[in-house]
XYZ file of C-alpha atoms in Angstrom:
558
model
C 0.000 0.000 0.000
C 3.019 2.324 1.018
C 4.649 1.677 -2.736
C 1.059 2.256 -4.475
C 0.928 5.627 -2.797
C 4.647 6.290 -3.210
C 4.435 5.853 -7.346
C 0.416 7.226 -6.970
C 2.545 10.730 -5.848
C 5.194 10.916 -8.420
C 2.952 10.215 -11.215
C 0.596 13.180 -9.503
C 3.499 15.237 -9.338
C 4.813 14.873 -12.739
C 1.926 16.598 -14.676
C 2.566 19.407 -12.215
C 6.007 19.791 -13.237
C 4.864 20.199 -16.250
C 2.181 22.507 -15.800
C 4.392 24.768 -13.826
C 7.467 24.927 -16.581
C 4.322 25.548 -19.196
C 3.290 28.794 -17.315
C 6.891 29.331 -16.235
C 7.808 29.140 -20.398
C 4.959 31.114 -21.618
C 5.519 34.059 -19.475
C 9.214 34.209 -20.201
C 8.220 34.486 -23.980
C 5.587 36.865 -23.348
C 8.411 39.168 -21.262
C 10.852 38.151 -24.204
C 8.465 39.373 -26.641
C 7.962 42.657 -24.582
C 11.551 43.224 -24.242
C 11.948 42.754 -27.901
C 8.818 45.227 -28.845
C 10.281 47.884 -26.329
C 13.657 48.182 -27.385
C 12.647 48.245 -31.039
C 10.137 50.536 -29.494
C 12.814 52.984 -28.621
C 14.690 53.092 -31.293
C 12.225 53.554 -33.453
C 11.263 56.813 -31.031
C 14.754 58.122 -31.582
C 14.901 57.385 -35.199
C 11.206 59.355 -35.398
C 12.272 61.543 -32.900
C 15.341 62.878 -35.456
C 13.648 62.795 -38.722
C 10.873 64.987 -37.441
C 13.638 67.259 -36.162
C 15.936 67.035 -39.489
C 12.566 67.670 -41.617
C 11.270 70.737 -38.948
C 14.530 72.448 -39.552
C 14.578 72.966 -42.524
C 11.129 73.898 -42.611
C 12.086 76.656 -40.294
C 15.021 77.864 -42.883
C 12.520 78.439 -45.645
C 10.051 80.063 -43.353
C 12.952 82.596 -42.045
C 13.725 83.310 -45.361
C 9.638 84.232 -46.494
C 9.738 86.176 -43.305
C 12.151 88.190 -44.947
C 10.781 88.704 -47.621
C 7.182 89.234 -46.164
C 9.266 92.570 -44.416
C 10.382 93.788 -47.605
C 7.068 93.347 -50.008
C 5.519 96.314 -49.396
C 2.131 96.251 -52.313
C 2.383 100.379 -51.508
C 5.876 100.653 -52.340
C 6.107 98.132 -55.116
C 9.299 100.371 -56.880
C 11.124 99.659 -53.555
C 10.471 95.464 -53.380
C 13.522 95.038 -55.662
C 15.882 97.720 -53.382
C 15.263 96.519 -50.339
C 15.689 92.638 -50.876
C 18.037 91.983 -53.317
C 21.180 93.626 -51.623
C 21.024 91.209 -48.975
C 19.214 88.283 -51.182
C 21.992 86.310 -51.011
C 23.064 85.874 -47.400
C 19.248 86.438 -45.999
C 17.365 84.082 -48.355
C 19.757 82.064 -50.060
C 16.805 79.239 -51.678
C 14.466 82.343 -52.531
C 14.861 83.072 -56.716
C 12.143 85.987 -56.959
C 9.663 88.459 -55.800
C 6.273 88.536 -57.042
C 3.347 90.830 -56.066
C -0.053 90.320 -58.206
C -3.425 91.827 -57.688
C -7.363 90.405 -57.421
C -7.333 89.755 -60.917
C -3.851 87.931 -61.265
C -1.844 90.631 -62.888
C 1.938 90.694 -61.836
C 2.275 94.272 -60.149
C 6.235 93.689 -59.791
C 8.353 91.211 -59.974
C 12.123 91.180 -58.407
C 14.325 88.258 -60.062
C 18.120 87.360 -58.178
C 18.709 85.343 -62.133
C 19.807 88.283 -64.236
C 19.281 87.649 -68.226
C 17.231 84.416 -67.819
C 14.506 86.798 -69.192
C 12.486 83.186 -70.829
C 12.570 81.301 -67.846
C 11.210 84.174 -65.631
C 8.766 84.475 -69.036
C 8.082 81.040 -68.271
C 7.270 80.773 -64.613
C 5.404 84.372 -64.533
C 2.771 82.607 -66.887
C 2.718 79.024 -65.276
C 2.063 81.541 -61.764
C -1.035 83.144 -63.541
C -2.316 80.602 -65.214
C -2.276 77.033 -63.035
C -0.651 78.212 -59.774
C -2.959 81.314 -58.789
C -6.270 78.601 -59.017
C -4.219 75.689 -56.735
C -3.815 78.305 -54.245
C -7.315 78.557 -53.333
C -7.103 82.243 -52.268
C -11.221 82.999 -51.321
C -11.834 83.191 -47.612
C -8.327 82.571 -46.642
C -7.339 85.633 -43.820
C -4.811 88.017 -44.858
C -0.981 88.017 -44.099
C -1.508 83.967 -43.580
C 1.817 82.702 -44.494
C 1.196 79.455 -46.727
C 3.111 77.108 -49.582
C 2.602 75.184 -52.485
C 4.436 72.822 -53.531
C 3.566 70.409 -56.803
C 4.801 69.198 -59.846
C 3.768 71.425 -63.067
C 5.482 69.505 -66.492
C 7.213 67.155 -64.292
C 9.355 69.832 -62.838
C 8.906 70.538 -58.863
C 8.138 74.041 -57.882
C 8.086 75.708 -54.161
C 6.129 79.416 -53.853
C 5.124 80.738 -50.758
C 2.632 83.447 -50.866
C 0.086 85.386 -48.572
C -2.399 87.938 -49.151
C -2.091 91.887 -47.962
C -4.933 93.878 -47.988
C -4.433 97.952 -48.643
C -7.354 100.473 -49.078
C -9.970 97.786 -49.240
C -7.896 96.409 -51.894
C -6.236 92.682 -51.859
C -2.118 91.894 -53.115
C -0.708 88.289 -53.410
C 2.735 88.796 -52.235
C 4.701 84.969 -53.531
C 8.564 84.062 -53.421
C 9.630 81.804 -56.004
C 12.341 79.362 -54.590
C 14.676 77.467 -56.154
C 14.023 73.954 -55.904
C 17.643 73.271 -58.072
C 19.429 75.467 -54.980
C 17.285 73.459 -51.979
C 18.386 70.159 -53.336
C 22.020 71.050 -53.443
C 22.704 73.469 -51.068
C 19.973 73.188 -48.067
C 19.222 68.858 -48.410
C 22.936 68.019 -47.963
C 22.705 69.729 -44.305
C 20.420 67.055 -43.148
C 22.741 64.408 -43.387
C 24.734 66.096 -41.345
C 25.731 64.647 -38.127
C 22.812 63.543 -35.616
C 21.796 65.362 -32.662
C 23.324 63.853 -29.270
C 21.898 60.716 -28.318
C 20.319 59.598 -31.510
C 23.085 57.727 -33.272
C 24.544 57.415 -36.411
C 21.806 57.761 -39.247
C 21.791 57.550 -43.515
C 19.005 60.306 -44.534
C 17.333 60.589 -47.865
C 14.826 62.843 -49.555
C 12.085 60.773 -51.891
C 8.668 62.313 -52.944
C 5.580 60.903 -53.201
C 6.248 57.773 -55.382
C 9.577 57.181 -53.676
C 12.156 58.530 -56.335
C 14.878 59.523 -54.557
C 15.100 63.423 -54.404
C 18.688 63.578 -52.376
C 20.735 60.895 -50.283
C 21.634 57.633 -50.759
C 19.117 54.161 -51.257
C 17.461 53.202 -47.570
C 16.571 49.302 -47.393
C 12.830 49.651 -45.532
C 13.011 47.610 -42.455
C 11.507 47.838 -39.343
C 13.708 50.641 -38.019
C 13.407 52.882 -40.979
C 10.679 56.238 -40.785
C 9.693 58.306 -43.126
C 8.810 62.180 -42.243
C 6.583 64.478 -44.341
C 8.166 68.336 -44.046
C 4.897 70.232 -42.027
C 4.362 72.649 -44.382
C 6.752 73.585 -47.159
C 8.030 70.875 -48.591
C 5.221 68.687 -47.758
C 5.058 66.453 -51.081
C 8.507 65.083 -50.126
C 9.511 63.076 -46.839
C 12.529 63.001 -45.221
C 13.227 58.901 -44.702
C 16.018 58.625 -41.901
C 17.675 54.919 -40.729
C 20.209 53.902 -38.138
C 23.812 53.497 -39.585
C 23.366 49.812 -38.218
C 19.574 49.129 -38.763
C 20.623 45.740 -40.642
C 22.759 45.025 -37.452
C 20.312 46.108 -35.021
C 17.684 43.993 -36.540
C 20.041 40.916 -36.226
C 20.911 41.635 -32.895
C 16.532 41.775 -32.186
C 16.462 38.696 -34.251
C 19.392 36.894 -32.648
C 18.345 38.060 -28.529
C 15.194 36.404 -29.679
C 15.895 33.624 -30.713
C 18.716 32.692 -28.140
C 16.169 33.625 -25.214
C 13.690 31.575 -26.674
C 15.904 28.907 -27.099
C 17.712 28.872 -23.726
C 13.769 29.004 -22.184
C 13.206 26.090 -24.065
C 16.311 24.374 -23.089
C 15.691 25.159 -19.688
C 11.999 23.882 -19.908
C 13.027 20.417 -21.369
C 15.906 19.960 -19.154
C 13.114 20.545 -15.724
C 11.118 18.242 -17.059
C 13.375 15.529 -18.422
C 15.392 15.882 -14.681
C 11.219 15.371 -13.289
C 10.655 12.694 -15.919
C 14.128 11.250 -14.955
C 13.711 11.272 -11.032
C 10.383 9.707 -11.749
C 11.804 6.951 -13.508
C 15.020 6.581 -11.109
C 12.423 6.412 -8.147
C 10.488 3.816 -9.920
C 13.761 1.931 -10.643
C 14.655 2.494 -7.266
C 11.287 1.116 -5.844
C 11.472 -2.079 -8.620
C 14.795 -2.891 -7.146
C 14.223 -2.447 -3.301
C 10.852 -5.023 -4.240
C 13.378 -7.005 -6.162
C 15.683 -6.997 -3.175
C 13.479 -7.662 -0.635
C 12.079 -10.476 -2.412
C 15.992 -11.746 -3.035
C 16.428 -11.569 0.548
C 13.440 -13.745 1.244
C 14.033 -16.191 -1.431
C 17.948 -16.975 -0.415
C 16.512 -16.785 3.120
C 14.297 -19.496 1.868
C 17.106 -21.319 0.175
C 18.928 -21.914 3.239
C 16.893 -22.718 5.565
C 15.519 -25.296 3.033
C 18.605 -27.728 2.639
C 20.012 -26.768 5.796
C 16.234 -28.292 7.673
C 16.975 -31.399 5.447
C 20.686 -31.575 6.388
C 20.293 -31.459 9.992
C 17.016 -33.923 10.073
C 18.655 -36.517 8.104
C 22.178 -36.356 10.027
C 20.082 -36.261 13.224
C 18.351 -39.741 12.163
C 21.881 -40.973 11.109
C 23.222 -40.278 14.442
C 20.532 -41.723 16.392
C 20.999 -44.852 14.562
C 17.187 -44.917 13.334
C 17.897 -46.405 9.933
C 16.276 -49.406 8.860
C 18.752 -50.563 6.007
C 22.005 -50.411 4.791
C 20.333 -48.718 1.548
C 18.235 -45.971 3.386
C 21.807 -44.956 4.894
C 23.342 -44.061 1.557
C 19.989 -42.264 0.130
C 20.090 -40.289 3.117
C 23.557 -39.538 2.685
C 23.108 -38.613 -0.854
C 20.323 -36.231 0.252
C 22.881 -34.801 2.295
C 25.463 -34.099 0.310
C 23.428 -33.097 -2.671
C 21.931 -30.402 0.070
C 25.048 -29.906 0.719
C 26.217 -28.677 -2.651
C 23.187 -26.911 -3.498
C 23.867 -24.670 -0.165
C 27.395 -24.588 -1.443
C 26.629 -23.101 -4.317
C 24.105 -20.382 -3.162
C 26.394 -19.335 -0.298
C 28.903 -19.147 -3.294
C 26.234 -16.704 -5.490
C 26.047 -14.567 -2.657
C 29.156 -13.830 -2.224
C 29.895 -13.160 -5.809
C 27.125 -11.305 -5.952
C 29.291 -7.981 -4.287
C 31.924 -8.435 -6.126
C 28.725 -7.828 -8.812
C 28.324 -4.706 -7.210
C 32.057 -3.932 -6.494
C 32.706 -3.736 -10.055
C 35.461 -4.898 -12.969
C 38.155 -4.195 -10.368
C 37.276 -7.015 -8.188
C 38.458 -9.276 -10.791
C 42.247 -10.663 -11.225
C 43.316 -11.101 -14.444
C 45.601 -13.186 -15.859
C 46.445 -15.043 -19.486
C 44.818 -17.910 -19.336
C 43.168 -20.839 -21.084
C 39.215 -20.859 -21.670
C 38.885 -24.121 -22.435
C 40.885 -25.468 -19.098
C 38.162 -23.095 -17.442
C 35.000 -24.528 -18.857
C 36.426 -28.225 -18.356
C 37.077 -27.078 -14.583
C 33.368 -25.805 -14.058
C 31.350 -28.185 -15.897
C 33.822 -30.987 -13.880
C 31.958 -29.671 -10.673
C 28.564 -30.272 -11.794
C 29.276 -34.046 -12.712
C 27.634 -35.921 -10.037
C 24.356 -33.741 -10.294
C 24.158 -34.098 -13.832
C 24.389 -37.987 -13.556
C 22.068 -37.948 -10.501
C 19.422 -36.419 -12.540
C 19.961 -38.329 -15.488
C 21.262 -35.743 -17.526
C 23.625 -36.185 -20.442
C 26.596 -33.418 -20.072
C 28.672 -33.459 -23.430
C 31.448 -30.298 -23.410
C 32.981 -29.439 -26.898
C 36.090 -27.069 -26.328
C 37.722 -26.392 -29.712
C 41.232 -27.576 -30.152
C 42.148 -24.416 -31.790
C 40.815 -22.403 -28.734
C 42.872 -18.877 -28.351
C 44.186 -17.551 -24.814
C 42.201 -14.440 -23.179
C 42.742 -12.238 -20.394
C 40.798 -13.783 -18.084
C 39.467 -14.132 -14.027
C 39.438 -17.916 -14.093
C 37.614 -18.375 -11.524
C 35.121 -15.583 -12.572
C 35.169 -17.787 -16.213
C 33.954 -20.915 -14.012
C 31.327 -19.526 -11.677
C 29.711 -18.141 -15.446
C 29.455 -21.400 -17.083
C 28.378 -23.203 -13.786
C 25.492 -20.734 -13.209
C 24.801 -21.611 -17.018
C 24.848 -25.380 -16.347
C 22.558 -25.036 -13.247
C 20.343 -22.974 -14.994
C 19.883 -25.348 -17.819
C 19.600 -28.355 -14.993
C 16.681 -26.216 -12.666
C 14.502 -24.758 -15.976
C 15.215 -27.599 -18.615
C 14.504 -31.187 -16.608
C 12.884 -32.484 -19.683
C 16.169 -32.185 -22.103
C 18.335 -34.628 -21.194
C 21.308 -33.294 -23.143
C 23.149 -29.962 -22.126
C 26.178 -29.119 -24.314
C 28.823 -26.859 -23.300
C 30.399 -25.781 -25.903
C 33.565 -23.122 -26.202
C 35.065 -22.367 -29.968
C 37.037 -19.053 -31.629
C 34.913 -16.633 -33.190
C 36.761 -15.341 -35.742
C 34.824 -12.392 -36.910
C 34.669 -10.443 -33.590
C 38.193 -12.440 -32.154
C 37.031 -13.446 -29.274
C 36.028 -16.516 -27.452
C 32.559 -17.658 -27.546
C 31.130 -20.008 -24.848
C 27.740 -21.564 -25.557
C 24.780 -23.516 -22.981
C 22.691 -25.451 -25.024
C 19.455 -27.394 -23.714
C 16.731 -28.309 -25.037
C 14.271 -27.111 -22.382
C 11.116 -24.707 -23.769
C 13.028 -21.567 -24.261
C 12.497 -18.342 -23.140
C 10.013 -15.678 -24.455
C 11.112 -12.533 -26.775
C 9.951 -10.413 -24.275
C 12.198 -11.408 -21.338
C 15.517 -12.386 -23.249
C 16.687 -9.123 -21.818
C 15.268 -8.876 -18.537
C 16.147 -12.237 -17.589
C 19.813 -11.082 -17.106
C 18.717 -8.055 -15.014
C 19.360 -8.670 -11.018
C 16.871 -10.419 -8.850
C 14.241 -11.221 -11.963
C 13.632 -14.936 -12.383
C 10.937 -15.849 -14.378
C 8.285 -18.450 -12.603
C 8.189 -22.138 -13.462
C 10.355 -23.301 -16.721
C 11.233 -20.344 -18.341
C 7.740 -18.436 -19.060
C 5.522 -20.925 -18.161
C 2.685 -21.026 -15.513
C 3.911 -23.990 -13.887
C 5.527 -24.346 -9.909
C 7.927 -21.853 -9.135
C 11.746 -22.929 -9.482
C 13.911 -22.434 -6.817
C 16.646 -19.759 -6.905
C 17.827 -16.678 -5.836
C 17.638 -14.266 -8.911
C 21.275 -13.493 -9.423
C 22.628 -16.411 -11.445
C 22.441 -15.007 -14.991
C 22.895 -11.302 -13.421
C 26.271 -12.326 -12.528
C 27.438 -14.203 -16.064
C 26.790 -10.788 -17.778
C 28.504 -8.783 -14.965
C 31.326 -11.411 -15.792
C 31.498 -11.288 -19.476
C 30.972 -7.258 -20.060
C 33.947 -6.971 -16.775
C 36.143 -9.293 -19.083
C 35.234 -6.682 -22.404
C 32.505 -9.267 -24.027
C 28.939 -9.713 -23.291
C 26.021 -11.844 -22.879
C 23.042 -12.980 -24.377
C 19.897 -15.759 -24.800
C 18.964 -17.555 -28.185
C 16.299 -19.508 -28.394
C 15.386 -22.442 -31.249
C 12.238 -23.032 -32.848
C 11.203 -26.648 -34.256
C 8.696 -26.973 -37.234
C 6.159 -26.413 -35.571
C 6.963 -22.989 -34.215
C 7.255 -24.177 -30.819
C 10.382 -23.734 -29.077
C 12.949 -26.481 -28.685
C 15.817 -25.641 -26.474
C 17.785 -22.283 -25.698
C 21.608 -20.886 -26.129
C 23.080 -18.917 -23.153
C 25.950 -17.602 -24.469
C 28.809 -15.093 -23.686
C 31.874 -13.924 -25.015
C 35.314 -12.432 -24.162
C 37.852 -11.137 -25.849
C 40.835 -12.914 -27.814
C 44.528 -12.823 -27.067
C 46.119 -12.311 -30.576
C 49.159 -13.310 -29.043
C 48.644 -17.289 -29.047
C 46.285 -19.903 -29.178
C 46.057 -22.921 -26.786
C 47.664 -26.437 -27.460
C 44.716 -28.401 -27.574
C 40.904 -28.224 -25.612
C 40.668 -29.892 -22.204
C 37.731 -32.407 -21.713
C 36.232 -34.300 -18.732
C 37.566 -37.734 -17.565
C 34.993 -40.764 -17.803
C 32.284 -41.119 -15.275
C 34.467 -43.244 -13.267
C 37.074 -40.800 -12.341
C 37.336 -38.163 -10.029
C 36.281 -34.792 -10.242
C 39.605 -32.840 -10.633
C 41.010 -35.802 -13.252
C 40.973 -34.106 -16.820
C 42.505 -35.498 -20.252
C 43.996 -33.424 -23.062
C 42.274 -33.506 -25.963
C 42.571 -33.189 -29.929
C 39.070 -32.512 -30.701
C 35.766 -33.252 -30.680
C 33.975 -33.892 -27.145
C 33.819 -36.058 -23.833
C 30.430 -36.616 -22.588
C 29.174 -36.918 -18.602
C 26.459 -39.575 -18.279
């Protein structure tokens, strides 16, 4: 009930997580975004802020200069226009070409020109003034002295005139200075590229009118950080277009902040929840293993008091002399010592099982021979082999290379192996052990082979986790084997600590039912020699260390 609740938590907690980096992640980008849209924010004030201050000054120039001239137009003194302006023409009003005065009807009263002998062209404009400039103006009802401007294109040429009405003895006077427009472009445009007022920044400026033909100043890319100004009142058909010296850079550096804030949010949102997803799973690992564990601890607790109950019962009836025969005597001293071993060779598992834990250093290594090592192991296992009436042939290849190895570690792996085959196979009464040179990966490849019912797909991975045995033979429904869970745990432990590995094949007959399985492992080749020949067991007869040198082929334990 405590682990139910446990995992109920951290599966409850998870979608929290989750939840929380969500908000977390989507107010960062908001706050992101708003950072973005308020520094592009401000320097698109200052850019507006400077091109409404380029294009306002010099709307103020030509103003000063028609303020001038407004001084010295006098409709009552029209002899005097031309005396009183033209001296000082030059320096006051620079842009302004000529002096007009007209009446009501349109009739040029005087007219004061800076452009000596270009006698046409004054011709020229005098008639454009009276003819298609007088009826833009839209003089009725407008108040008198009311400075205003027009500015259009007559023939596709641009033309600038300021003019205002003056009113003397009831009568009315258009008073209108003809600027250059030649003069403004080269003389009076060029100032507004000069440099930016404090705090602005480098800038590029251009001129453009309506249709965006450049009037003055280089090509502006439009982006985001370029403006565009219309001049208030004289100019007003053209715009003054103004962009920071670095608006391709400034947009990249936008672009870039964006997209590494973004990212690094994102990263940071993945990593929190892969390191909840992660301590979810660990604690579920965690929890699988402690339940694994505990029911290790139980089952070798099980395992010894199991043969040791028998041990003691049947030596206590021995020693009291309560045996009816001479043949109940030797089975109950075969019950004994097969007890006996089987305790042996738990209390062995157990204590390999730290150096499982302890790691690859545990292990001495030495050069060795393989084949000696599987003849050893699979010499240990003799009398329960023939006691259960199984047939134990070992095949060791005479052409069997020398490894690195622990051999002891190289034993205890093959005689797990055997007793594996011996508790989950009782129906196959052959095992083969079976160690040749695998020439493709150079190493040496040790194979189990019985002919028990195999073991599923599914679990020919898990079965070499620690603590997992699978109940009855291998996948099947049937009564539990007895075992403690670490046997096969501790032949891949000792094959991946000697640089090899470890795995489960399993055979199919024709009928698609399984016929037998391979445990196998491998380690590792010395390059540097090969052993003399493959060690086999003795005969049933002899003892369990007697072994016989070999050519080929096999030796069989009945």
């Amino acid at each position: 009930m405590s682990r139910a609740r446990d995992r109920l938590k951290s599966y409850l907690l998870l979608p929290w997580v989750v939840f929380a980096v969500g908000v977390l992640a989507y107010y960062t980008f908001r706050t992101t975004l708003q950072t973005d849209k308020l520094r592009q924010q401000s320097v698109l004030e200052a850019t507006l802020a400077l091109a409404t201050e380029k294009a306002s000054r010099l709307d103020r120039q030509i103003v000063d200069q028609d303020n001038v001239v407004f001084a010295v137009a006098d409709p009552t003194k029209l002899d005097e226009i031309g005396g009183r302006w033209l001296p000082t023409a030059k320096r006051e009003t620079p842009t302004i070409r000529g002096v007009l005065v007209l009446d009501e009807r349109g009739t040029v009263l005087a007219f004061a020109s800076r452009a000596s002998g270009a006698f046409a062209e004054e011709e020229s404009f005098r008639r454009l003034l009276t003819q298609r400039m007088l009826g833009d103006m839209e003089l009725a009802g407008q108040p008198t002295d009311q400075l205003r401007h027009l500015h259009r294109e007559y023939a596709e040429q641009s033309y600038l005139v300021s003019y205002w009405q003056r009113a003397h003895q009831g009568k009315r006077y258009v008073v209108v200075a003809w600027h250059d427009i030649g003069r403004i472009v080269r003389e009076s445009l060029p100032m507004l590229s000069s440099d930016a007022p404090q705090g602005t920044g480098p800038s590029r400026v251009n001129v453009v009118d309506e249709e965006g033909r450049i009037i003055h100043g280089p090509p502006l890319r439009t982006g985001e950080f370029t403006v565009g100004v219309r001049f208030p009142t004289t100019l007003y058909n053209w715009r003054v277009q103004v962009s920071p010296l670095a608006s391709e850079e400034l947009a990249s550096r936008v672009e870039n902040r964006r997209l590494l804030e973004i990212t690094m949010v994102s990263f940071s949102a993945i990593v929190i929840v892969a390191g909840a997803i992660a301590m979810v799973l660990v604690a579920e690992k965690e929890r699988r293993v402690s339940a694994l564990k505990s029911e290790f601890v139980a089952n070798v607790s099980h395992e010894l008091k199991t043969p040791l109950a028998l041990v003691r019962m049947f030596a206590e009836m021995l020693q009291s002399g309560r045996v009816a025969t001479e043949d109940k005597r030797k089975e109950y001293l075969e019950i004994i010592l097969r007890e006996s071993e089987r305790l042996s060779a738990l209390i062995e598992n157990v204590l390999d099982f730290a150096r499982l834990e302890r790691g690859r250093g545990s292990y001495e290594f030495t050069d060795g021979d393989v084949g000696d090592a599987i003849t050893r192991a699979a010499n240990v296992l003799r009398y329960r082999s023939e006691r259960e009436g199984v047939e134990l042939v070992v095949e060791v290849d005479p052409a069997l290379p020398r490894a690195r190895i622990d051999e002891r570690a190289i034993q205890l792996a093959v005689i797990n192996l055997v007793d594996n085959a011996l508790k989950y196979a009782p129906d196959g009464k052959r095992i083969v052990v079976r160690a040749k040179r695998d020439r493709a990966a150079e190493a040496v490849r040790v194979d189990v082979i019985d002919r028990g019912p195999g073991v599923p797909p599914e679990d020919r991975t898990r079965i070499f986790e620690r603590f997992v045995r699978l109940s009855g033979s291998r996948g099947g429904p049937s009564s539990p084997v007895r075992g403690s869970g670490i046997g096969l745990a501790l032949v891949k432990h000792i094959a991946e600590s000697h640089g090899g590995r470890a795995w489960v094949e399993s055979h199919t007959g024709t009928g698609g039912g399984a016929t037998g399985s391979t445990f196998s492992f491998s380690i590792p080749a010395d390059r540097s020699g090969v052993a003399s020949g493959g060690a086999a067991l003795g005969g049933s007869g002899g003892s369990p260390d007697e072994t016989a040198q070999l050519t080929g082929g096999s030796q069989t334990i009945s």
